[in-house]
Amino acid sequence: MSDLGHDPMGNPDPTGNHEPTGDHGPKPTPPGNHDRTPDHHHTSTLSRDRTRTLGRERLAGRISRFDRSHRVDRTLAHAITRVTGEALGPYQSAVIRIGFAATWLLFLLREFPHREELYGPDGPWSWDLAQQLIASNHAFTALMWADGQVWFGIVYAFAVLSSFLLMLGWRTRTMSVLFMVGVLSLQNRSIFMGDGGDNVIHLMAIYLVLTRCGQVWSLDERRERRARDARARGAWVGPDRAGPVLWTVLGLVLAAATLAGKIDGGFLGGWRTIYWGLWAVQGLWWLAGRYGRSVQPRILLDVVANLVHNAALFVIMAEACLIYATAGWYKIQGTRWQDGTAVYYPLHLDYFSPWPALSDLLSASGTLMLLVTYGTVIVQVAFPFTLFNRRVKNVLLAAMITEHAVIAVVLGLPFFSLAMIAADAVFLPTSFLRRVGGWAARARGRLFSRLGRTLRTVPRPRKEPERTPETAETAEPPHVGFTA
C-alpha cells in the first residue's frame, strides 16, 4: 500500500500536498477525492481570497459611508447649535448700533438750525404733497399726524433722544424701535432730502430692530453684569421697574394712535401690525422671564431671538455687498470710469468742493486720478468675492474705509461716509474689535482717574470750629470785605 502523505501524528496532510517523495511512484488519489486536482484547488483558494477581499472592501465602504454621514450630521448639528444657541457677531452688531445711531444723531444736531426747511412746515416738500405721497405708498411718518411747528419740534426732539439712548445702549430692544420710528418719520416726510447715506440709515434702522445689538458695549450689558455679580455675592436684586413702565407708556401711546386712525393699515395691517407685534413680543419676553414656572419658555424665546438676530445680521452683510456690487458694476458701464477720468469731475464741482485747494492738488495728477478711478471700481466689484478669504477681505475693507474717509473730507460728504463705514463694520474681525474695545476702556479708565485726582487736589474750605459759650466771648468779630 502506498504512502498517503500522513504526518507523524497519523493525520492527513492539511496542505493537501500529495506529490511523490523519494523513489516511490505517483501516489494514488485518496478515496472520495477523485475530482480534486491541484489546479482546481488553486482556483478555489483564489476565489476564497477574492471573496474575503471583496467582503472587506464592502465593509470598509459601509464604514466609510457611515463616517462620512456621521461627519455631515455632526457638522450640521454643530451649525444648527451655533445658529440657535447664540447671537453671532455681538461686537459687529454693537458697532453697527453705535455707528448708525451716532451718524443720525450728528446729522440731526448739525441740521438743527435748518430742521424746519428740511423736514418741517417750511420745507419745499409741502404738507399736501406729503399727504398724497403717503396715501399712495403707505409709508409711515409721525409728522403727518399733525401740521404745526410744535408737533414737528416734539418729533424732532424724540428722534434726537432715541438716537442718543440707542448709541449708549439703554433699553436697546425698545430704543431700536423708537430709533426706527424717528428715522422713518423724518425721512418719509421729505423724501428728496439726503445724500445717499440716508438710504443706508433708512434700511439699517429697520434691520437693527431685529438684532440683539446690546450684548456688549451698552448700558444694558453693564446692568446685567452688575446684577449677575450681585447674585453671585448673594445679594438681593430687585425686579426691573423701568422696563415695564416704559412698555406700558408706549402701549398707551400706540393704542391712542391706533384708535385715532393715525397709523395706516396697508397690506395685512401694515405698520399697525408691525408695531403691535413688536409690543406684544416685548411683553411676552418680560412675562416669560418674570412669571415663567420653568426655564423652557425663556429658552424657546432665546432660540427664536437668536435665529432672528443671525438672519438680520446676514441680511445686513448681504445689503452691504449688494451696495458695493451694484455700484461697481454700474461704474464699469460708464465711459468716464472706463477711461479713468470719472473722479476728476466731482472735484471741480462747487457743491462737492469744500476745500478747493485740496481738490485742485489731487486733480493735478492725471496718474493719481487714473489709479483712484480704477482702484475704486476694482475694490467695489471684488469685495463680495473676497469674503471667504480673510486676509484679502481685510485688505479691501481697509481700502474701502480709507476711501470713505477721503470722500468725507475731500467731497464734503461726512454723513454718507459715516453711514457706509458703519455698514462696513459688520465685516471687521472680532479680534480687532475686542482690541479697540480694550483701548477705549483703558483710555476711559485713565480719563476718570485723572478727573478723580483733579477733584481730590482741589482745596476744600476749612471747617471753622464750633462756637461754644466760652469761646464766643473771646472770638474776634467776623470781617466783612478785605482786611487792611
CSV table of C-alpha atoms in Angstrom, one decimal:
chain,number,residue,atom,x,y,z
A,1,MET,CA,0.0,0.0,0.0
A,2,SER,CA,1.4,3.4,-0.9
A,3,ASP,CA,2.1,6.3,1.4
A,4,LEU,CA,-0.9,8.7,1.6
A,5,GLY,CA,1.1,11.6,3.0
A,6,HIS,CA,0.2,11.2,6.6
A,7,ASP,CA,2.1,13.4,9.1
A,8,PRO,CA,3.9,11.8,12.0
A,9,MET,CA,0.7,12.1,14.2
A,10,GLY,CA,-1.2,10.0,11.7
A,11,ASN,CA,-3.3,12.9,10.4
A,12,PRO,CA,-3.7,13.6,6.7
A,13,ASP,CA,-1.5,16.4,5.3
A,14,PRO,CA,-3.6,19.5,5.9
A,15,THR,CA,-2.0,21.2,3.0
A,16,GLY,CA,-3.2,18.5,0.6
A,17,ASN,CA,0.3,18.1,-0.9
A,18,HIS,CA,0.3,14.7,-2.5
A,19,GLU,CA,3.4,15.0,-4.7
A,20,PRO,CA,5.6,11.9,-4.7
A,21,THR,CA,8.7,11.9,-2.5
A,22,GLY,CA,11.7,9.7,-2.6
A,23,ASP,CA,11.9,6.8,-5.1
A,24,HIS,CA,8.2,5.9,-4.9
A,25,GLY,CA,6.0,6.3,-7.9
A,26,PRO,CA,3.0,8.5,-8.1
A,27,LYS,CA,0.7,8.2,-5.2
A,28,PRO,CA,-2.9,7.4,-5.9
A,29,THR,CA,-5.6,9.8,-5.1
A,30,PRO,CA,-7.3,9.2,-1.7
A,31,PRO,CA,-10.8,7.7,-1.9
A,32,GLY,CA,-13.6,10.4,-2.2
A,33,ASN,CA,-11.1,13.0,-3.6
A,34,HIS,CA,-11.0,11.8,-7.2
A,35,ASP,CA,-12.3,15.1,-8.6
A,36,ARG,CA,-9.9,17.3,-6.6
A,37,THR,CA,-6.9,18.4,-8.7
A,38,PRO,CA,-4.1,20.9,-7.9
A,39,ASP,CA,-5.4,23.5,-10.5
A,40,HIS,CA,-8.9,23.3,-9.1
A,41,HIS,CA,-7.7,23.7,-5.6
A,42,HIS,CA,-5.6,26.8,-6.5
A,43,THR,CA,-8.6,28.3,-8.2
A,44,SER,CA,-10.7,27.7,-5.1
A,45,THR,CA,-8.1,29.4,-2.9
A,46,LEU,CA,-8.0,32.4,-5.2
A,47,SER,CA,-11.8,32.7,-5.2
A,48,ARG,CA,-11.9,32.5,-1.4
A,49,ASP,CA,-9.3,35.2,-1.1
A,50,ARG,CA,-11.1,37.3,-3.7
A,51,THR,CA,-14.4,36.8,-1.8
A,52,ARG,CA,-12.7,37.8,1.5
A,53,THR,CA,-11.1,40.9,-0.1
A,54,LEU,CA,-14.4,41.9,-1.7
A,55,GLY,CA,-16.1,41.5,1.7
A,56,ARG,CA,-13.5,43.6,3.5
A,57,GLU,CA,-13.9,46.3,0.8
A,58,ARG,CA,-17.7,46.3,1.2
A,59,LEU,CA,-17.4,46.5,4.9
A,60,ALA,CA,-14.8,49.3,4.6
A,61,GLY,CA,-17.1,51.1,2.2
A,62,ARG,CA,-20.0,50.8,4.6
A,63,ILE,CA,-17.8,52.1,7.4
A,64,SER,CA,-16.5,55.0,5.2
A,65,ARG,CA,-20.1,55.9,4.3
A,66,PHE,CA,-21.1,55.8,7.9
A,67,ASP,CA,-18.1,58.0,8.9
A,68,ARG,CA,-19.0,60.5,6.1
A,69,SER,CA,-22.6,60.6,7.0
A,70,HIS,CA,-21.6,60.9,10.7
A,71,ARG,CA,-19.3,63.8,9.9
A,72,VAL,CA,-22.0,65.5,7.9
A,73,ASP,CA,-24.5,65.0,10.7
A,74,ARG,CA,-22.1,66.2,13.2
A,75,THR,CA,-21.2,69.3,11.2
A,76,LEU,CA,-24.9,70.1,10.6
A,77,ALA,CA,-25.7,69.6,14.3
A,78,HIS,CA,-22.8,72.0,15.2
A,79,ALA,CA,-24.1,74.6,12.7
A,80,ILE,CA,-27.7,74.4,14.0
A,81,THR,CA,-26.4,74.6,17.6
A,82,ARG,CA,-24.3,77.6,16.7
A,83,VAL,CA,-27.1,79.4,14.9
A,84,THR,CA,-29.8,78.8,17.5
A,85,GLY,CA,-27.6,78.7,20.6
A,86,GLU,CA,-26.1,82.2,20.4
A,87,ALA,CA,-26.4,85.5,18.7
A,88,LEU,CA,-23.5,85.7,16.4
A,89,GLY,CA,-21.3,88.8,15.9
A,90,PRO,CA,-22.0,90.6,19.2
A,91,TYR,CA,-19.2,93.1,18.6
A,92,GLN,CA,-20.1,93.7,15.0
A,93,SER,CA,-23.8,94.3,15.8
A,94,ALA,CA,-22.7,96.7,18.6
A,95,VAL,CA,-20.6,98.7,16.2
A,96,ILE,CA,-23.4,98.9,13.8
A,97,ARG,CA,-25.7,100.1,16.6
A,98,ILE,CA,-23.3,102.7,17.8
A,99,GLY,CA,-22.2,103.8,14.2
A,100,PHE,CA,-25.7,104.4,12.8
A,101,ALA,CA,-27.1,105.9,15.9
A,102,ALA,CA,-24.2,108.3,16.2
A,103,THR,CA,-24.4,109.2,12.4
A,104,TRP,CA,-28.1,110.0,12.6
A,105,LEU,CA,-27.6,111.9,15.9
A,106,LEU,CA,-24.8,114.0,14.5
A,107,PHE,CA,-26.8,114.8,11.3
A,108,LEU,CA,-29.8,115.9,13.4
A,109,LEU,CA,-27.6,118.1,15.6
A,110,ARG,CA,-25.8,119.7,12.6
A,111,GLU,CA,-29.0,120.4,10.8
A,112,PHE,CA,-30.9,121.7,13.8
A,113,PRO,CA,-30.9,125.3,12.7
A,114,HIS,CA,-32.3,124.2,9.3
A,115,ARG,CA,-34.6,121.4,10.5
A,116,GLU,CA,-37.8,123.2,9.5
A,117,GLU,CA,-36.6,123.8,6.0
A,118,LEU,CA,-35.5,120.1,5.6
A,119,TYR,CA,-38.4,118.2,7.2
A,120,GLY,CA,-40.7,120.8,8.7
A,121,PRO,CA,-43.5,123.0,7.6
A,122,ASP,CA,-41.2,125.4,5.8
A,123,GLY,CA,-39.7,122.8,3.6
A,124,PRO,CA,-40.2,122.8,-0.2
A,125,TRP,CA,-42.0,119.4,0.0
A,126,SER,CA,-45.3,120.8,1.2
A,127,TRP,CA,-47.9,119.2,3.5
A,128,ASP,CA,-50.3,118.4,0.7
A,129,LEU,CA,-47.6,116.8,-1.4
A,130,ALA,CA,-46.5,114.7,1.5
A,131,GLN,CA,-50.1,113.6,2.2
A,132,GLN,CA,-50.6,112.5,-1.4
A,133,LEU,CA,-47.3,110.5,-1.4
A,134,ILE,CA,-48.1,108.8,1.9
A,135,ALA,CA,-51.6,107.9,0.7
A,136,SER,CA,-50.1,106.2,-2.4
A,137,ASN,CA,-47.1,104.3,-0.9
A,138,HIS,CA,-48.5,103.7,2.7
A,139,ALA,CA,-45.2,104.8,4.3
A,140,PHE,CA,-45.0,105.6,7.9
A,141,THR,CA,-44.3,109.0,9.3
A,142,ALA,CA,-45.5,110.5,12.6
A,143,LEU,CA,-45.1,114.0,11.2
A,144,MET,CA,-48.3,113.6,9.2
A,145,TRP,CA,-50.3,113.2,12.4
A,146,ALA,CA,-50.5,117.0,12.9
A,147,ASP,CA,-49.4,120.1,10.9
A,148,GLY,CA,-47.6,122.6,13.0
A,149,GLN,CA,-44.2,123.6,14.4
A,150,VAL,CA,-45.0,122.4,17.9
A,151,TRP,CA,-45.6,118.8,16.8
A,152,PHE,CA,-42.6,118.9,14.5
A,153,GLY,CA,-40.4,120.1,17.4
A,154,ILE,CA,-41.7,117.2,19.5
A,155,VAL,CA,-40.9,114.6,16.9
A,156,TYR,CA,-37.5,116.0,16.1
A,157,ALA,CA,-36.6,116.1,19.8
A,158,PHE,CA,-37.9,112.5,20.1
A,159,ALA,CA,-35.6,111.4,17.2
A,160,VAL,CA,-32.6,113.1,18.8
A,161,LEU,CA,-33.3,111.5,22.2
A,162,SER,CA,-33.9,108.0,20.8
A,163,SER,CA,-30.7,108.1,18.8
A,164,PHE,CA,-28.7,109.1,21.8
A,165,LEU,CA,-30.1,106.4,24.0
A,166,LEU,CA,-29.6,103.8,21.4
A,167,MET,CA,-26.0,104.8,20.9
A,168,LEU,CA,-25.5,104.3,24.7
A,169,GLY,CA,-27.3,101.0,24.6
A,170,TRP,CA,-30.0,101.9,27.2
A,171,ARG,CA,-33.1,99.5,26.7
A,172,THR,CA,-31.8,98.6,23.2
A,173,ARG,CA,-34.9,96.5,22.3
A,174,THR,CA,-37.2,99.4,22.9
A,175,MET,CA,-34.8,102.2,21.7
A,176,SER,CA,-34.2,100.4,18.4
A,177,VAL,CA,-37.9,100.5,17.6
A,178,LEU,CA,-38.1,104.2,18.6
A,179,PHE,CA,-35.0,104.9,16.6
A,180,MET,CA,-36.7,103.4,13.6
A,181,VAL,CA,-39.8,105.5,14.2
A,182,GLY,CA,-37.7,108.7,14.3
A,183,VAL,CA,-35.8,107.8,11.1
A,184,LEU,CA,-38.9,106.9,9.2
A,185,SER,CA,-40.9,109.9,10.4
A,186,LEU,CA,-38.3,112.4,9.2
A,187,GLN,CA,-37.1,110.8,6.1
A,188,ASN,CA,-40.6,109.8,4.8
A,189,ARG,CA,-41.8,113.4,5.3
A,190,SER,CA,-39.3,114.8,2.8
A,191,ILE,CA,-38.0,112.0,0.6
A,192,PHE,CA,-35.7,114.2,-1.6
A,193,MET,CA,-33.5,115.3,1.3
A,194,GLY,CA,-30.3,113.4,1.7
A,195,ASP,CA,-27.0,112.5,0.0
A,196,GLY,CA,-27.3,108.7,-0.3
A,197,GLY,CA,-26.3,107.9,3.3
A,198,ASP,CA,-29.9,108.5,4.3
A,199,ASN,CA,-31.0,105.4,2.3
A,200,VAL,CA,-28.5,103.3,4.1
A,201,ILE,CA,-29.6,104.6,7.5
A,202,HIS,CA,-33.3,104.0,6.4
A,203,LEU,CA,-32.6,100.3,5.8
A,204,MET,CA,-30.3,99.7,8.7
A,205,ALA,CA,-32.8,101.3,11.1
A,206,ILE,CA,-35.3,98.6,10.2
A,207,TYR,CA,-32.7,95.8,10.4
A,208,LEU,CA,-31.5,96.9,13.8
A,209,VAL,CA,-34.9,96.2,15.3
A,210,LEU,CA,-34.4,92.5,14.6
A,211,THR,CA,-30.9,92.3,16.1
A,212,ARG,CA,-29.7,91.8,19.7
A,213,CYS,CA,-27.3,94.7,19.4
A,214,GLY,CA,-26.9,95.4,23.1
A,215,GLN,CA,-24.9,92.3,24.1
A,216,VAL,CA,-21.7,94.3,24.5
A,217,TRP,CA,-20.7,97.9,24.9
A,218,SER,CA,-24.0,99.0,26.2
A,219,LEU,CA,-25.7,100.1,29.4
A,220,ASP,CA,-27.9,97.1,29.2
A,221,GLU,CA,-24.8,94.8,29.3
A,222,ARG,CA,-23.4,96.7,32.2
A,223,ARG,CA,-26.7,96.4,34.1
A,224,GLU,CA,-26.9,92.7,33.5
A,225,ARG,CA,-23.3,92.2,34.6
A,226,ARG,CA,-23.8,94.1,37.8
A,227,ALA,CA,-26.9,92.0,38.5
A,228,ARG,CA,-25.1,88.8,37.9
A,229,ASP,CA,-22.2,89.9,40.2
A,230,ALA,CA,-24.7,90.8,42.9
A,231,ARG,CA,-26.4,87.4,42.7
A,232,ALA,CA,-23.0,85.7,42.8
A,233,ARG,CA,-22.3,87.6,46.1
A,234,GLY,CA,-25.7,86.5,47.5
A,235,ALA,CA,-27.1,90.0,47.4
A,236,TRP,CA,-30.8,90.6,46.6
A,237,VAL,CA,-31.5,92.1,43.2
A,238,GLY,CA,-34.9,93.8,42.8
A,239,PRO,CA,-37.1,93.4,39.8
A,240,ASP,CA,-36.8,95.7,36.8
A,241,ARG,CA,-39.3,98.6,37.1
A,242,ALA,CA,-38.2,100.9,34.3
A,243,GLY,CA,-38.8,98.3,31.6
A,244,PRO,CA,-42.5,97.6,32.4
A,245,VAL,CA,-43.2,101.3,32.9
A,246,LEU,CA,-41.7,102.2,29.5
A,247,TRP,CA,-43.6,99.3,27.9
A,248,THR,CA,-46.9,100.4,29.4
A,249,VAL,CA,-46.5,104.1,28.4
A,250,LEU,CA,-45.6,103.1,24.8
A,251,GLY,CA,-48.6,100.8,24.7
A,252,LEU,CA,-50.9,103.6,25.7
A,253,VAL,CA,-49.4,105.9,23.0
A,254,LEU,CA,-49.8,103.1,20.4
A,255,ALA,CA,-53.4,102.5,21.4
A,256,ALA,CA,-54.2,106.2,21.2
A,257,ALA,CA,-52.6,106.5,17.7
A,258,THR,CA,-54.4,103.3,16.5
A,259,LEU,CA,-57.8,104.5,17.8
A,260,ALA,CA,-57.3,107.9,16.2
A,261,GLY,CA,-56.5,106.2,12.9
A,262,LYS,CA,-53.1,107.8,12.6
A,263,ILE,CA,-51.3,104.5,11.7
A,264,ASP,CA,-52.0,103.3,8.2
A,265,GLY,CA,-53.1,99.6,8.0
A,266,GLY,CA,-52.0,98.7,4.5
A,267,PHE,CA,-51.4,95.2,3.4
A,268,LEU,CA,-52.1,92.7,6.3
A,269,GLY,CA,-52.3,95.5,8.7
A,270,GLY,CA,-49.1,97.2,7.6
A,271,TRP,CA,-47.2,99.2,10.2
A,272,ARG,CA,-50.1,98.8,12.7
A,273,THR,CA,-49.5,95.1,12.8
A,274,ILE,CA,-45.7,95.5,13.0
A,275,TYR,CA,-45.8,97.9,15.9
A,276,TRP,CA,-48.4,95.9,17.9
A,277,GLY,CA,-46.5,92.7,17.1
A,278,LEU,CA,-43.2,94.2,18.5
A,279,TRP,CA,-45.0,95.5,21.5
A,280,ALA,CA,-46.6,92.1,22.2
A,281,VAL,CA,-43.3,90.2,21.8
A,282,GLN,CA,-41.7,92.6,24.2
A,283,GLY,CA,-44.4,91.9,26.8
A,284,LEU,CA,-44.2,88.1,26.2
A,285,TRP,CA,-40.4,88.2,26.8
A,286,TRP,CA,-40.9,90.0,30.1
A,287,LEU,CA,-43.7,87.7,31.3
A,288,ALA,CA,-41.6,84.6,30.5
A,289,GLY,CA,-38.7,85.9,32.5
A,290,ARG,CA,-40.7,87.2,35.4
A,291,TYR,CA,-43.6,84.7,35.9
A,292,GLY,CA,-42.4,81.6,34.0
A,293,ARG,CA,-42.5,78.5,36.2
A,294,SER,CA,-39.8,76.8,34.2
A,295,VAL,CA,-36.9,78.0,32.0
A,296,GLN,CA,-38.2,76.3,28.9
A,297,PRO,CA,-40.4,79.2,27.6
A,298,ARG,CA,-37.4,81.6,28.1
A,299,ILE,CA,-35.1,79.2,26.3
A,300,LEU,CA,-37.5,78.9,23.4
A,301,LEU,CA,-37.7,82.7,23.2
A,302,ASP,CA,-33.9,82.9,23.3
A,303,VAL,CA,-33.7,80.4,20.4
A,304,VAL,CA,-36.2,82.4,18.3
A,305,ALA,CA,-34.4,85.7,19.1
A,306,ASN,CA,-31.0,84.2,18.1
A,307,LEU,CA,-32.4,82.9,14.8
A,308,VAL,CA,-33.9,86.3,14.0
A,309,HIS,CA,-30.7,88.1,15.0
A,310,ASN,CA,-28.5,85.9,12.9
A,311,ALA,CA,-30.8,86.2,9.9
A,312,ALA,CA,-30.9,90.0,10.3
A,313,LEU,CA,-27.1,90.1,10.6
A,314,PHE,CA,-26.8,88.1,7.4
A,315,VAL,CA,-29.2,90.5,5.6
A,316,ILE,CA,-27.1,93.4,6.7
A,317,MET,CA,-24.0,91.8,5.3
A,318,ALA,CA,-25.8,90.9,2.1
A,319,GLU,CA,-27.1,94.5,1.8
A,320,ALA,CA,-23.6,95.9,2.1
A,321,CYS,CA,-22.3,93.5,-0.5
A,322,LEU,CA,-25.2,94.4,-2.8
A,323,ILE,CA,-24.5,98.1,-2.4
A,324,TYR,CA,-20.8,97.7,-3.4
A,325,ALA,CA,-21.5,95.2,-6.2
A,326,THR,CA,-24.2,97.3,-7.9
A,327,ALA,CA,-22.2,100.5,-7.6
A,328,GLY,CA,-19.1,98.8,-9.0
A,329,TRP,CA,-20.9,97.1,-12.0
A,330,TYR,CA,-22.7,100.3,-12.9
A,331,LYS,CA,-19.5,102.2,-12.8
A,332,ILE,CA,-18.0,99.8,-15.3
A,333,GLN,CA,-20.7,100.7,-17.8
A,334,GLY,CA,-19.8,104.4,-17.7
A,335,THR,CA,-17.3,105.8,-20.3
A,336,ARG,CA,-15.8,108.1,-17.7
A,337,TRP,CA,-15.0,105.2,-15.5
A,338,GLN,CA,-13.6,103.3,-18.4
A,339,ASP,CA,-11.2,106.0,-19.5
A,340,GLY,CA,-10.2,106.7,-15.9
A,341,THR,CA,-11.4,110.3,-15.6
A,342,ALA,CA,-14.6,109.9,-13.5
A,343,VAL,CA,-13.1,111.0,-10.2
A,344,TYR,CA,-11.7,114.2,-11.8
A,345,TYR,CA,-15.1,115.9,-12.5
A,346,PRO,CA,-16.7,115.8,-9.0
A,347,LEU,CA,-13.6,117.5,-7.6
A,348,HIS,CA,-14.4,120.6,-9.7
A,349,LEU,CA,-18.0,120.9,-8.7
A,350,ASP,CA,-18.6,123.7,-6.2
A,351,TYR,CA,-21.1,121.6,-4.3
A,352,PHE,CA,-18.6,118.9,-3.7
A,353,SER,CA,-15.5,121.1,-3.1
A,354,PRO,CA,-15.5,122.3,0.5
A,355,TRP,CA,-11.7,122.6,0.2
A,356,PRO,CA,-10.9,123.9,-3.4
A,357,ALA,CA,-7.2,124.0,-2.8
A,358,LEU,CA,-7.1,120.3,-1.8
A,359,SER,CA,-9.3,119.3,-4.7
A,360,ASP,CA,-7.0,121.1,-7.1
A,361,LEU,CA,-4.0,119.5,-5.6
A,362,LEU,CA,-5.4,116.0,-6.0
A,363,SER,CA,-6.8,116.5,-9.5
A,364,ALA,CA,-3.5,118.0,-10.8
A,365,SER,CA,-2.0,114.5,-11.2
A,366,GLY,CA,-3.6,112.5,-14.0
A,367,THR,CA,-1.9,109.3,-12.9
A,368,LEU,CA,-3.4,109.7,-9.4
A,369,MET,CA,-6.9,110.2,-10.9
A,370,LEU,CA,-6.4,107.1,-13.1
A,371,LEU,CA,-5.3,105.0,-10.2
A,372,VAL,CA,-8.1,106.2,-7.9
A,373,THR,CA,-10.8,105.7,-10.6
A,374,TYR,CA,-9.7,102.1,-11.5
A,375,GLY,CA,-9.0,101.3,-7.8
A,376,THR,CA,-12.5,102.3,-6.8
A,377,VAL,CA,-14.1,100.1,-9.4
A,378,ILE,CA,-11.8,97.1,-8.6
A,379,VAL,CA,-12.4,97.3,-4.9
A,380,GLN,CA,-16.2,97.6,-5.1
A,381,VAL,CA,-16.5,94.8,-7.7
A,382,ALA,CA,-14.1,92.4,-6.0
A,383,PHE,CA,-15.1,92.9,-2.4
A,384,PRO,CA,-18.1,90.5,-2.3
A,385,PHE,CA,-15.9,87.7,-3.8
A,386,THR,CA,-13.3,88.0,-1.1
A,387,LEU,CA,-15.4,87.3,1.9
A,388,PHE,CA,-14.2,83.7,2.2
A,389,ASN,CA,-10.5,84.8,2.2
A,390,ARG,CA,-10.0,86.7,5.5
A,391,ARG,CA,-6.7,88.3,4.6
A,392,VAL,CA,-7.8,89.7,1.2
A,393,LYS,CA,-11.1,90.7,2.7
A,394,ASN,CA,-9.4,92.7,5.5
A,395,VAL,CA,-7.1,94.5,3.0
A,396,LEU,CA,-10.1,95.5,0.8
A,397,LEU,CA,-12.1,96.5,3.8
A,398,ALA,CA,-9.3,98.8,5.0
A,399,ALA,CA,-9.1,100.3,1.5
A,400,MET,CA,-12.9,101.0,1.4
A,401,ILE,CA,-12.9,102.6,4.8
A,402,THR,CA,-10.0,104.8,3.8
A,403,GLU,CA,-11.8,105.7,0.6
A,404,HIS,CA,-14.9,106.8,2.5
A,405,ALA,CA,-12.8,108.8,4.9
A,406,VAL,CA,-11.3,110.6,2.0
A,407,ILE,CA,-14.7,111.2,0.5
A,408,ALA,CA,-15.9,112.7,3.8
A,409,VAL,CA,-13.0,115.3,3.7
A,410,VAL,CA,-12.5,116.0,0.0
A,411,LEU,CA,-16.0,115.9,-1.3
A,412,GLY,CA,-17.7,117.2,1.9
A,413,LEU,CA,-20.0,114.1,2.5
A,414,PRO,CA,-19.3,113.3,6.1
A,415,PHE,CA,-22.6,111.6,7.0
A,416,PHE,CA,-22.7,109.5,3.8
A,417,SER,CA,-19.2,108.3,4.6
A,418,LEU,CA,-20.0,107.6,8.3
A,419,ALA,CA,-23.1,105.6,7.2
A,420,MET,CA,-21.0,103.5,4.8
A,421,ILE,CA,-18.2,103.0,7.4
A,422,ALA,CA,-20.8,101.8,9.9
A,423,ALA,CA,-22.1,99.4,7.3
A,424,ASP,CA,-18.6,98.1,6.6
A,425,ALA,CA,-18.1,97.5,10.3
A,426,VAL,CA,-20.1,94.3,10.1
A,427,PHE,CA,-17.1,92.7,8.3
A,428,LEU,CA,-14.5,93.8,10.9
A,429,PRO,CA,-12.6,90.9,12.7
A,430,THR,CA,-13.8,90.2,16.2
A,431,SER,CA,-10.2,90.2,17.5
A,432,PHE,CA,-9.7,93.8,16.1
A,433,LEU,CA,-12.9,95.0,17.7
A,434,ARG,CA,-12.0,93.5,21.1
A,435,ARG,CA,-8.6,95.2,20.9
A,436,VAL,CA,-10.3,98.5,20.1
A,437,GLY,CA,-12.7,98.0,23.0
A,438,GLY,CA,-9.8,97.3,25.3
A,439,TRP,CA,-8.1,100.5,24.2
A,440,ALA,CA,-11.3,102.5,24.7
A,441,ALA,CA,-11.7,101.0,28.2
A,442,ARG,CA,-8.2,101.8,29.2
A,443,ALA,CA,-8.5,105.4,27.9
A,444,ARG,CA,-11.7,105.8,29.8
A,445,GLY,CA,-10.1,104.5,32.9
A,446,ARG,CA,-7.2,106.9,32.6
A,447,LEU,CA,-9.5,109.8,32.0
A,448,PHE,CA,-11.6,109.0,35.0
A,449,SER,CA,-8.5,108.5,37.2
A,450,ARG,CA,-7.2,111.9,36.1
A,451,LEU,CA,-10.5,113.5,36.9
A,452,GLY,CA,-10.5,111.9,40.3
A,453,ARG,CA,-7.1,113.1,41.1
A,454,THR,CA,-8.0,116.6,39.9
A,455,LEU,CA,-11.1,116.6,42.2
A,456,ARG,CA,-9.1,115.3,45.1
A,457,THR,CA,-6.4,118.1,44.7
A,458,VAL,CA,-9.0,120.9,44.8
A,459,PRO,CA,-8.7,122.5,48.2
A,460,ARG,CA,-11.8,122.2,50.2
A,461,PRO,CA,-13.0,125.0,52.5
A,462,ARG,CA,-11.8,124.6,56.1
A,463,LYS,CA,-14.4,124.0,58.7
A,464,GLU,CA,-14.5,126.5,61.5
A,465,PRO,CA,-14.5,125.2,65.0
A,466,GLU,CA,-17.9,125.1,66.6
A,467,ARG,CA,-18.6,128.1,68.8
A,468,THR,CA,-19.3,127.4,72.5
A,469,PRO,CA,-20.4,130.0,75.1
A,470,GLU,CA,-16.8,130.1,76.4
A,471,THR,CA,-15.2,130.8,73.1
A,472,ALA,CA,-17.9,133.1,71.8
A,473,GLU,CA,-16.8,135.9,74.1
A,474,THR,CA,-13.1,135.7,73.1
A,475,ALA,CA,-13.6,135.2,69.4
A,476,GLU,CA,-12.9,138.1,67.1
A,477,PRO,CA,-15.9,139.6,65.2
A,478,PRO,CA,-16.1,138.4,61.6
A,479,HIS,CA,-14.5,140.6,59.0
A,480,VAL,CA,-16.5,141.9,56.0
A,481,GLY,CA,-14.6,142.7,52.9
A,482,PHE,CA,-10.8,142.9,52.7
A,483,THR,CA,-8.7,143.3,55.7
A,484,ALA,CA,-6.1,146.1,56.0
